[in-house]
Amino acid sequence: MALKTVICIGMAGSGKTTFMQRLNSHLHAAKTAPYVVQLDPAVLNVPYGANIDIRDSVKYKKVMENYNLGPNGAIVTSLNLFSTKIDQVIKLVENKRDLHDYCIIDTPGQIECFVWSASGSIITESFASTFPTVIAYIVDTPRNSSPTTFMSNMLYACSILYKTKLPMIVVFNKTDVCKADFAREWMTDFEAFQEALKEDQELNGESGMGSGYMGSLINSMSLMLEEFYSQLDMVGVSSFTGDGFDEFLNAVDKKVVEYEEFYKAERESLLKRKEEEEKARKDKSLTHLMKDLGLKDDQNPKAKSDSNDEADVISDLEEEEEGEHDGIVLRDEDEGVEREYTFAGDERTNGEINGQSAPNLQKRYQEALEQVAKSASSETAENIARYIRQ
């Protein structure tokens, strides 16, 4: 069985670290000890044992001092420093893939520092390109009993899904304090959500959070998110009692199948398209180089047609008939006018170069061009010759 990666993302106070602790102990109790990665550089203590801890590589307080940063800036910078070694992290996890079924990853509570940073994308993409990867978005259930707060959290989840492009499970945590049945109903029954929103408006009054404008906006967003909900799995868990974690692991297995069927194929297609675009770009650059050097590419008829249809260099315009220069202003040839070219900062000529001060200017230009041609890289010449032979 392939190692499955679960990246736990959640806002500060959602119980994400406690969720990690309970998931770790639950998997240990099931005799399937996970490989644990801890990516929060600012945390003082973690209630679980981590196989890889970012604090062993990056000292958060030193980053703040050395770079004169605040808390969030230091977290982002620490993740940036850690992401430069992500290839080594992936190799360490790969070496243990036969001993573990799960790799669980804890991320900073400052959610934007991870999700919308370059380092967060690098870390997520590195794991997702190597192992089946699932996002677990942890939600504080008691704080989302209001329709407006619930909708805000769902929009956050939608943006994370769009950013990571990975299968997602919305985990409603703290169900021992507040059951998550209302959330499941709101996600599956639009009319039930509308009724709850109406009650919230009556409770808060028109001047509160449930004002007419806010209610209209939330209604519109709830209609838009119906399709989004269909792509999600929703589970309710209690990190305090351990309820719901079997259901969560079943949802992870389901999302791994979805990853293999859809997300992996889409990723491979995207990588292939990028590779083809890069190859086309290199071919076009080489074609332009050969054209500039006066070489012909007999094996690329498309390049020939392109050279006739498109003017890529100034020399291509020299054979055009008079009046067809497409905006290129040619130098006038009035007799009796002596051209002067001023180059600021030239100490030999006080900034002025003309026929009197530099009579051998054209000769020096020609010598310089010949010298550059002689010192051209032999490797470039060999590449061009090899391309022509092919």
XYZ file of C-alpha atoms in Angstrom:
390
model
C 0.000 0.000 0.000
C 1.307 3.427 -0.979
C 2.062 5.943 1.722
C -0.754 8.507 2.021
C -0.064 12.121 2.979
C -2.524 14.176 5.030
C -1.760 17.924 5.257
C -3.649 19.444 8.206
C -4.609 23.093 7.674
C -6.696 25.164 10.051
C -7.092 28.605 11.546
C -5.606 29.476 14.909
C -7.779 28.037 17.676
C -9.474 25.435 15.493
C -7.842 22.603 17.478
C -5.492 21.584 14.675
C -2.568 20.561 16.882
C -4.881 18.616 19.208
C -6.361 16.959 16.119
C -2.839 15.956 15.058
C -2.176 14.502 18.517
C -5.406 12.459 18.497
C -4.862 11.260 14.912
C -1.325 10.210 15.789
C -2.442 8.258 18.860
C -5.404 6.749 16.970
C -3.112 5.400 14.246
C -0.646 4.090 16.854
C -3.515 2.269 18.580
C -4.414 0.713 15.209
C -0.799 -0.526 14.827
C -0.211 1.774 11.851
C 2.175 4.357 13.262
C 2.301 7.445 10.997
C 5.306 9.407 9.826
C 4.877 12.855 11.415
C 6.139 16.167 9.996
C 5.840 19.368 12.078
C 6.047 22.631 10.087
C 5.169 25.312 12.669
C 8.443 27.102 13.529
C 6.866 29.302 16.242
C 5.257 26.632 18.432
C 6.865 26.108 21.848
C 5.763 22.536 22.522
C 3.940 19.879 20.517
C 1.987 17.089 22.233
C 3.170 14.395 19.818
C 6.471 12.987 18.617
C 7.586 14.338 15.233
C 9.897 12.501 12.867
C 10.760 15.765 11.126
C 10.468 19.064 12.995
C 11.154 22.394 11.298
C 12.444 23.761 14.634
C 15.460 21.460 14.358
C 16.497 23.214 11.138
C 15.317 26.810 11.598
C 15.437 28.899 14.784
C 12.365 31.133 14.712
C 13.606 33.780 17.166
C 16.953 34.043 15.377
C 15.103 34.628 12.104
C 13.165 37.479 13.734
C 16.372 39.040 15.057
C 18.518 38.561 11.973
C 15.941 39.801 9.465
C 14.132 42.346 11.691
C 10.785 40.643 11.138
C 7.518 40.387 12.994
C 5.853 37.089 13.954
C 4.142 36.346 10.626
C 7.081 37.520 8.520
C 9.407 35.267 10.537
C 7.092 32.268 9.997
C 7.079 32.858 6.232
C 10.858 33.313 6.146
C 11.388 30.173 8.241
C 9.214 28.198 5.814
C 11.172 29.693 2.912
C 14.440 28.526 4.441
C 13.017 25.080 5.148
C 11.571 24.700 1.639
C 15.058 25.030 0.133
C 15.761 21.564 1.570
C 12.394 20.005 0.722
C 14.053 17.498 -1.618
C 15.926 16.053 1.366
C 12.676 15.879 3.361
C 10.951 13.994 0.537
C 13.841 11.516 0.360
C 13.618 10.889 4.112
C 9.892 10.194 3.825
C 10.414 7.988 0.767
C 12.954 5.894 2.648
C 10.266 5.118 5.261
C 7.362 4.506 2.887
C 7.507 0.744 3.452
C 7.186 1.175 7.229
C 4.267 3.634 7.323
C 0.840 3.889 5.722
C 0.336 7.563 6.566
C 2.411 10.733 6.642
C 0.615 13.467 8.611
C 1.796 17.067 8.365
C 1.047 19.853 10.856
C 1.150 23.417 9.501
C 1.269 26.867 11.169
C -1.910 28.236 12.725
C -1.350 31.451 10.770
C -3.002 29.817 7.807
C -2.136 32.465 5.211
C 1.583 32.080 5.981
C 1.442 28.553 4.616
C -1.350 28.426 2.044
C -0.584 31.643 0.161
C 3.204 31.672 0.437
C 5.612 30.399 -2.188
C 7.183 28.015 0.325
C 3.786 26.538 1.196
C 3.129 25.858 -2.484
C 6.576 24.275 -2.895
C 6.074 21.984 0.109
C 2.544 21.000 -0.916
C 3.514 20.390 -4.552
C 6.554 18.347 -3.540
C 4.486 15.956 -1.438
C 1.600 15.853 -3.924
C 3.906 14.963 -6.813
C 5.436 12.081 -4.848
C 2.631 10.636 -2.692
C -1.195 10.576 -2.796
C -1.995 13.752 -0.854
C -5.179 14.936 0.868
C -5.927 18.291 2.524
C -7.684 18.135 5.922
C -9.239 21.548 6.626
C -9.938 21.780 10.366
C -12.952 23.889 11.391
C -13.884 25.064 14.906
C -17.489 23.805 15.027
C -18.798 25.906 17.986
C -17.584 29.124 16.388
C -19.288 28.287 13.082
C -22.827 27.853 14.351
C -23.692 31.266 12.871
C -24.590 31.186 9.127
C -22.362 34.185 8.354
C -19.300 32.698 10.095
C -20.020 29.317 8.526
C -20.150 30.857 5.059
C -16.886 32.736 5.657
C -15.171 29.479 6.603
C -16.558 27.707 3.542
C -15.217 30.463 1.301
C -11.840 30.009 2.957
C -12.042 26.262 2.277
C -13.005 26.981 -1.334
C -9.982 29.234 -1.820
C -7.651 26.598 -0.326
C -9.084 23.928 -2.617
C -8.589 26.221 -5.610
C -5.014 27.078 -4.525
C -3.796 23.550 -3.763
C -5.906 21.678 -6.365
C -5.910 18.628 -4.088
C -8.702 16.459 -2.644
C -10.093 18.072 0.520
C -11.892 16.865 3.631
C -13.622 19.469 5.808
C -13.170 18.307 9.413
C -15.594 19.852 11.908
C -13.673 19.571 15.159
C -14.826 19.836 18.791
C -18.078 17.901 18.263
C -18.020 17.057 21.969
C -18.873 20.741 22.562
C -21.195 21.300 19.582
C -22.531 18.670 17.181
C -21.812 19.214 13.487
C -25.231 18.060 12.267
C -26.239 21.642 11.443
C -23.197 22.022 9.160
C -23.993 18.834 7.259
C -27.577 20.020 6.799
C -26.510 23.478 5.587
C -24.112 21.923 3.069
C -26.755 19.606 1.614
C -30.007 21.567 1.977
C -30.073 25.121 0.625
C -33.520 25.859 2.062
C -32.396 24.847 5.539
C -29.491 27.291 5.285
C -31.845 30.041 4.115
C -34.114 29.428 7.070
C -31.168 29.582 9.483
C -29.998 32.800 7.839
C -33.468 34.331 8.232
C -33.516 33.434 11.929
C -30.070 34.944 12.337
C -31.261 38.174 10.698
C -34.242 38.417 13.029
C -32.013 37.765 16.021
C -29.380 40.361 15.123
C -31.625 42.977 13.516
C -31.062 44.878 10.297
C -28.124 46.852 11.744
C -26.241 43.713 12.848
C -24.300 41.106 10.954
C -27.536 39.858 9.466
C -28.366 43.078 7.593
C -30.265 42.998 4.314
C -27.115 43.452 2.254
C -25.247 40.766 4.162
C -28.158 38.327 3.901
C -28.438 38.855 0.141
C -24.700 38.361 -0.292
C -24.622 35.177 1.769
C -27.633 33.770 -0.112
C -25.845 34.359 -3.411
C -22.647 32.762 -2.133
C -24.493 29.725 -0.790
C -25.983 29.129 -4.255
C -22.543 29.433 -5.815
C -20.992 27.018 -3.315
C -23.461 24.187 -4.001
C -21.147 22.773 -6.673
C -18.182 23.234 -4.337
C -19.880 21.213 -1.592
C -20.377 18.302 -3.998
C -16.592 17.939 -4.291
C -16.040 17.794 -0.521
C -16.196 15.114 2.123
C -17.358 16.378 5.498
C -16.707 14.595 8.802
C -17.277 15.564 12.419
C -14.646 14.608 14.992
C -13.787 15.268 18.594
C -10.071 15.556 19.223
C -10.860 15.394 22.957
C -12.776 12.084 22.969
C -11.536 10.518 19.716
C -14.999 10.218 18.157
C -15.165 10.281 14.360
C -11.563 9.394 13.545
C -12.455 6.061 11.936
C -14.838 7.977 9.678
C -12.068 10.467 8.924
C -9.631 7.710 7.878
C -12.309 6.186 5.647
C -12.746 9.593 4.020
C -8.960 9.789 3.497
C -8.989 6.414 1.705
C -11.845 7.617 -0.494
C -9.992 10.806 -1.370
C -6.829 8.842 -2.199
C -8.819 6.930 -4.812
C -10.071 10.268 -6.130
C -6.494 11.555 -6.221
C -5.346 8.562 -8.281
C -8.252 8.812 -10.724
C -8.499 12.564 -11.257
C -5.887 14.733 -9.604
C -2.858 12.636 -10.532
C -3.961 12.424 -14.172
C -4.563 16.181 -14.239
C -1.140 16.843 -12.751
C 0.584 14.595 -15.285
C -1.307 16.311 -18.098
C -0.267 19.722 -16.771
C 3.396 18.703 -16.494
C 3.327 17.255 -20.017
C 1.792 20.465 -21.380
C 4.456 22.563 -19.648
C 7.176 20.312 -21.071
C 5.764 20.697 -24.595
C 5.541 24.473 -24.205
C 9.147 24.621 -23.011
C 10.298 22.491 -25.951
C 8.410 24.743 -28.382
C 9.999 27.807 -26.804
C 13.500 26.335 -27.152
C 12.860 25.346 -30.783
C 11.641 28.842 -31.577
C 14.705 30.411 -29.925
C 17.017 28.124 -31.888
C 15.189 28.921 -35.123
C 15.629 32.641 -34.487
C 19.318 32.134 -33.703
C 19.888 30.180 -36.915
C 18.060 32.845 -38.889
C 20.244 35.576 -37.378
C 23.354 33.589 -38.295
C 22.161 33.093 -41.860
C 21.677 29.330 -41.522
C 18.856 27.274 -43.004
C 16.848 24.563 -41.282
C 15.892 22.107 -44.036
C 14.134 19.797 -41.586
C 11.757 22.413 -40.253
C 9.424 23.588 -43.050
C 7.300 25.460 -40.522
C 10.288 27.651 -39.709
C 10.557 28.520 -43.423
C 6.955 29.582 -43.645
C 7.291 31.574 -40.439
C 10.312 33.394 -41.845
C 8.268 34.527 -44.836
C 5.245 35.605 -42.806
C 6.925 37.276 -39.875
C 9.787 39.760 -39.569
C 11.718 38.883 -36.408
C 14.881 40.931 -36.911
C 15.629 44.283 -38.521
C 17.590 42.594 -41.333
C 14.364 40.897 -42.458
C 13.010 44.302 -43.414
C 15.897 45.306 -45.669
C 14.493 43.654 -48.812
C 11.048 45.224 -48.535
C 9.892 47.700 -51.096
C 9.908 51.373 -50.329
C 6.970 52.460 -48.216
C 6.438 49.052 -46.586
C 8.500 49.458 -43.452
C 5.612 49.029 -40.998
C 6.593 51.919 -38.792
C 10.395 51.488 -38.985
C 11.864 54.964 -39.506
C 14.841 54.851 -41.847
C 17.755 57.234 -41.618
C 17.516 60.194 -44.014
C 20.300 60.585 -46.557
C 20.324 64.356 -47.011
C 23.529 65.537 -48.666
C 25.672 68.015 -46.814
C 24.492 66.917 -43.347
C 27.211 65.622 -41.070
C 25.917 63.145 -38.498
C 27.103 63.445 -34.906
C 26.499 60.837 -32.218
C 26.885 61.862 -28.599
C 27.848 59.293 -25.952
C 27.825 60.816 -22.479
C 30.718 59.920 -20.240
C 33.307 59.085 -22.928
C 36.534 60.547 -21.517
C 38.509 60.269 -24.769
C 36.116 62.401 -26.802
C 34.439 64.444 -24.029
C 31.189 62.702 -24.797
C 31.240 63.496 -28.536
C 32.160 61.140 -31.365
C 32.192 62.517 -34.920
C 34.266 62.449 -38.077
C 36.848 64.888 -36.706
C 37.392 63.318 -33.270
C 37.264 59.656 -34.307
C 38.116 59.234 -38.031
C 38.695 55.465 -37.638
C 35.453 54.762 -35.787
C 34.015 52.502 -38.504
C 37.265 50.556 -38.660
C 37.226 50.000 -34.885
C 33.616 48.800 -35.077
C 34.565 46.298 -37.786
C 37.546 45.000 -35.802
C 35.411 44.617 -32.678
C 32.770 42.661 -34.581
C 35.403 40.336 -36.062
C 36.910 39.765 -32.610
C 33.508 38.873 -31.130
C 32.866 36.459 -34.006
C 36.198 34.703 -33.441
C 35.592 34.311 -29.692
C 32.104 32.817 -30.106
C 31.512 29.758 -27.979
C 32.554 26.548 -29.720
C 29.851 24.753 -27.746
C 27.146 26.922 -29.341
C 28.565 26.223 -32.798
C 28.592 22.499 -32.119
C 24.960 22.583 -30.925
C 23.887 24.387 -34.083
C 25.813 21.963 -36.303
C 24.308 18.989 -34.458
C 20.817 20.428 -34.868
C 21.393 20.904 -38.640
C 22.698 17.339 -39.030
C 19.574 15.999 -37.346
